[in-house]
PDB file of C-alpha atoms in Angstrom:
ATOM      1  CA  LEU A   1     -54.797 -37.034-119.127  1.00  0.00           C
ATOM      2  CA  ALA A   2     -56.802 -35.297-116.416  1.00  0.00           C
ATOM      3  CA  SER A   3     -58.376 -37.480-113.765  1.00  0.00           C
ATOM      4  CA  LEU A   4     -61.081 -36.558-111.282  1.00  0.00           C
ATOM      5  CA  THR A   5     -59.701 -38.900-108.644  1.00  0.00           C
ATOM      6  CA  PRO A   6     -55.929 -39.184-108.251  1.00  0.00           C
ATOM      7  CA  VAL A   7     -54.868 -42.770-107.708  1.00  0.00           C
ATOM      8  CA  PRO A   8     -51.544 -43.270-105.912  1.00  0.00           C
ATOM      9  CA  ARG A   9     -49.383 -45.843-107.636  1.00  0.00           C
ATOM     10  CA  PRO A  10     -46.575 -47.827-106.005  1.00  0.00           C
ATOM     11  CA  ALA A  11     -43.129 -46.703-107.168  1.00  0.00           C
ATOM     12  CA  ALA A  12     -42.157 -50.258-108.109  1.00  0.00           C
ATOM     13  CA  ALA A  13     -44.140 -53.445-108.478  1.00  0.00           C
ATOM     14  CA  ALA A  14     -43.394 -55.931-105.719  1.00  0.00           C
ATOM     15  CA  PRO A  15     -44.215 -59.665-105.702  1.00  0.00           C
ATOM     16  CA  ALA A  16     -46.461 -59.213-102.640  1.00  0.00           C
ATOM     17  CA  PRO A  17     -47.255 -55.529-102.268  1.00  0.00           C
ATOM     18  CA  ALA A  18     -47.759 -54.174 -98.765  1.00  0.00           C
ATOM     19  CA  GLY A  19     -51.474 -53.732 -98.189  1.00  0.00           C
ATOM     20  CA  ALA A  20     -52.558 -56.288-100.822  1.00  0.00           C
ATOM     21  CA  LEU A  21     -56.212 -57.296-100.515  1.00  0.00           C
ATOM     22  CA  ASN A  22     -56.817 -61.038-100.921  1.00  0.00           C
ATOM     23  CA  LEU A  23     -60.177 -62.796-101.188  1.00  0.00           C
ATOM     24  CA  GLN A  24     -60.598 -66.538-100.614  1.00  0.00           C
ATOM     25  CA  PHE A  25     -64.006 -68.012-101.481  1.00  0.00           C
ATOM     26  CA  THR A  26     -65.219 -70.914 -99.314  1.00  0.00           C
ATOM     27  CA  GLY A  27     -68.602 -70.851-101.057  1.00  0.00           C
ATOM     28  CA  ASP A  28     -70.149 -69.306-104.167  1.00  0.00           C
ATOM     29  CA  SER A  29     -70.380 -65.518-103.906  1.00  0.00           C
ATOM     30  CA  TRP A  30     -71.277 -62.707-106.260  1.00  0.00           C
ATOM     31  CA  VAL A  31     -68.963 -59.729-106.282  1.00  0.00           C
ATOM     32  CA  ASP A  32     -69.226 -56.156-107.518  1.00  0.00           C
ATOM     33  CA  ILE A  33     -65.781 -54.576-107.323  1.00  0.00           C
ATOM     34  CA  THR A  34     -65.137 -51.044-108.563  1.00  0.00           C
ATOM     35  CA  ALA A  35     -61.939 -49.071-109.008  1.00  0.00           C
ATOM     36  CA  PRO A  36     -61.359 -45.712-107.284  1.00  0.00           C
ATOM     37  CA  ASP A  37     -62.408 -43.992-110.553  1.00  0.00           C
ATOM     38  CA  GLY A  38     -65.752 -45.858-110.542  1.00  0.00           C
ATOM     39  CA  SER A  39     -64.929 -48.276-113.364  1.00  0.00           C
ATOM     40  CA  THR A  40     -65.786 -51.960-112.907  1.00  0.00           C
ATOM     41  CA  VAL A  41     -62.888 -54.190-111.835  1.00  0.00           C
ATOM     42  CA  GLU A  42     -64.981 -57.361-111.588  1.00  0.00           C
ATOM     43  CA  LYS A  43     -68.702 -58.113-111.446  1.00  0.00           C
ATOM     44  CA  ALA A  44     -69.333 -61.846-111.419  1.00  0.00           C
ATOM     45  CA  LEU A  45     -70.343 -64.973-109.546  1.00  0.00           C
ATOM     46  CA  ILE A  46     -67.171 -66.440-108.047  1.00  0.00           C
ATOM     47  CA  LYS A  47     -67.169 -70.167-107.358  1.00  0.00           C
ATOM     48  CA  SER A  48     -66.157 -71.832-104.104  1.00  0.00           C
ATOM     49  CA  GLY A  49     -62.429 -72.541-103.932  1.00  0.00           C
ATOM     50  CA  GLU A  50     -61.417 -69.588-106.112  1.00  0.00           C
ATOM     51  CA  ALA A  51     -59.321 -66.632-104.959  1.00  0.00           C
ATOM     52  CA  ARG A  52     -58.710 -63.038-106.029  1.00  0.00           C
ATOM     53  CA  SER A  53     -55.904 -60.630-105.165  1.00  0.00           C
ATOM     54  CA  PHE A  54     -55.817 -56.858-105.602  1.00  0.00           C
ATOM     55  CA  SER A  55     -52.961 -54.380-105.243  1.00  0.00           C
ATOM     56  CA  PRO A  56     -53.334 -51.234-103.123  1.00  0.00           C
ATOM     57  CA  GLY A  57     -55.050 -48.536-105.170  1.00  0.00           C
ATOM     58  CA  GLN A  58     -56.685 -51.043-107.548  1.00  0.00           C
ATOM     59  CA  VAL A  59     -60.032 -51.244-105.691  1.00  0.00           C
ATOM     60  CA  GLY A  60     -62.181 -48.375-104.408  1.00  0.00           C
ATOM     61  CA  ARG A  61     -65.360 -50.176-103.354  1.00  0.00           C
ATOM     62  CA  MET A  62     -66.388 -53.781-102.880  1.00  0.00           C
ATOM     63  CA  VAL A  63     -69.768 -55.516-102.510  1.00  0.00           C
ATOM     64  CA  LEU A  64     -69.691 -59.213-101.583  1.00  0.00           C
ATOM     65  CA  GLY A  65     -72.803 -61.375-101.697  1.00  0.00           C
ATOM     66  CA  ASN A  66     -72.887 -64.443 -99.441  1.00  0.00           C
ATOM     67  CA  ALA A  67     -70.232 -62.575 -97.450  1.00  0.00           C
ATOM     68  CA  SER A  68     -69.963 -65.347 -94.862  1.00  0.00           C
ATOM     69  CA  ALA A  69     -68.371 -67.494 -97.607  1.00  0.00           C
ATOM     70  CA  VAL A  70     -65.595 -64.979 -98.336  1.00  0.00           C
ATOM     71  CA  GLU A  71     -62.418 -64.575 -96.299  1.00  0.00           C
ATOM     72  CA  VAL A  72     -60.876 -61.141 -96.850  1.00  0.00           C
ATOM     73  CA  GLN A  73     -57.247 -60.535 -95.909  1.00  0.00           C
ATOM     74  CA  GLN A  74     -55.559 -57.141 -95.941  1.00  0.00           C
ATOM     75  CA  ALA A  75     -51.754 -57.294 -95.775  1.00  0.00           C
ATOM     76  CA  GLY A  76     -52.028 -60.880 -94.495  1.00  0.00           C
ATOM     77  CA  THR A  77     -54.482 -60.061 -91.678  1.00  0.00           C
ATOM     78  CA  ILE A  78     -58.055 -61.400 -91.800  1.00  0.00           C
ATOM     79  CA  VAL A  79     -60.612 -58.585 -92.001  1.00  0.00           C
ATOM     80  CA  ASP A  80     -63.726 -58.920 -89.818  1.00  0.00           C
ATOM     81  CA  LEU A  81     -66.556 -58.229 -92.279  1.00  0.00           C
ATOM     82  CA  SER A  82     -69.302 -58.079 -89.628  1.00  0.00           C
ATOM     83  CA  PRO A  83     -69.215 -54.249 -89.309  1.00  0.00           C
ATOM     84  CA  TYR A  84     -69.796 -53.985 -93.085  1.00  0.00           C
ATOM     85  CA  GLN A  85     -72.350 -56.792 -93.365  1.00  0.00           C
ATOM     86  CA  ARG A  86     -76.129 -56.647 -93.581  1.00  0.00           C
ATOM     87  CA  ALA A  87     -78.306 -59.592 -94.694  1.00  0.00           C
ATOM     88  CA  ASN A  88     -75.084 -61.508 -95.553  1.00  0.00           C
ATOM     89  CA  VAL A  89     -73.970 -58.794 -98.009  1.00  0.00           C
ATOM     90  CA  ALA A  90     -70.789 -56.888 -97.139  1.00  0.00           C
ATOM     91  CA  ARG A  91     -70.242 -53.381 -98.515  1.00  0.00           C
ATOM     92  CA  PHE A  92     -67.045 -51.459 -97.887  1.00  0.00           C
ATOM     93  CA  THR A  93     -64.605 -49.021 -99.398  1.00  0.00           C
ATOM     94  CA  VAL A  94     -60.906 -49.687 -99.827  1.00  0.00           C
ATOM     95  CA  SER A  95     -58.398 -46.892 -99.278  1.00  0.00           C
ATOM     96  CA  SER A  96     -55.295 -46.399-101.410  1.00  0.00           C
ATOM     97  CA  ASP A  97     -53.232 -48.311 -98.818  1.00  0.00           C
ATOM     98  CA  GLY A  98     -55.604 -51.300 -98.974  1.00  0.00           C
ATOM     99  CA  SER A  99     -57.366 -50.773 -95.634  1.00  0.00           C
ATOM    100  CA  VAL A 100     -61.149 -51.208 -95.541  1.00  0.00           C
ATOM    101  CA  ALA A 101     -63.788 -48.818 -94.179  1.00  0.00           C
ATOM    102  CA  PRO A 102     -67.593 -48.603 -94.154  1.00  0.00           C
ATOM    103  CA  VAL A 103     -69.265 -47.215 -97.274  1.00  0.00           C
ATOM    104  CA  SER A 104     -70.153 -43.562 -96.704  1.00  0.00           C
ATOM    105  CA  HIS A 105     -73.444 -42.423 -98.191  1.00  0.00           C
TER     106      HIS A 105
END
């Protein structure tokens, strides 16, 4: 069971894990969400009014189309997507603790 990228796992599942990443869609948006190992978590058009929640370590990279219609919260704090946004598409990485950072090329 060798893995190229170690993924830290929480010792015990909690109802609301510290560092959880929550997405609330106020308009239709396409998403491309990948795990730290590069596998696809979700790639779809999400409808207005829907929501998604991810535990720390579940997501490695996120691309959000129509980013202005998505509210991202990390550990209950709204994330300002403007540093990660270009042409209303937000691209960012998510660390194992759930914090977001620019995509490094």
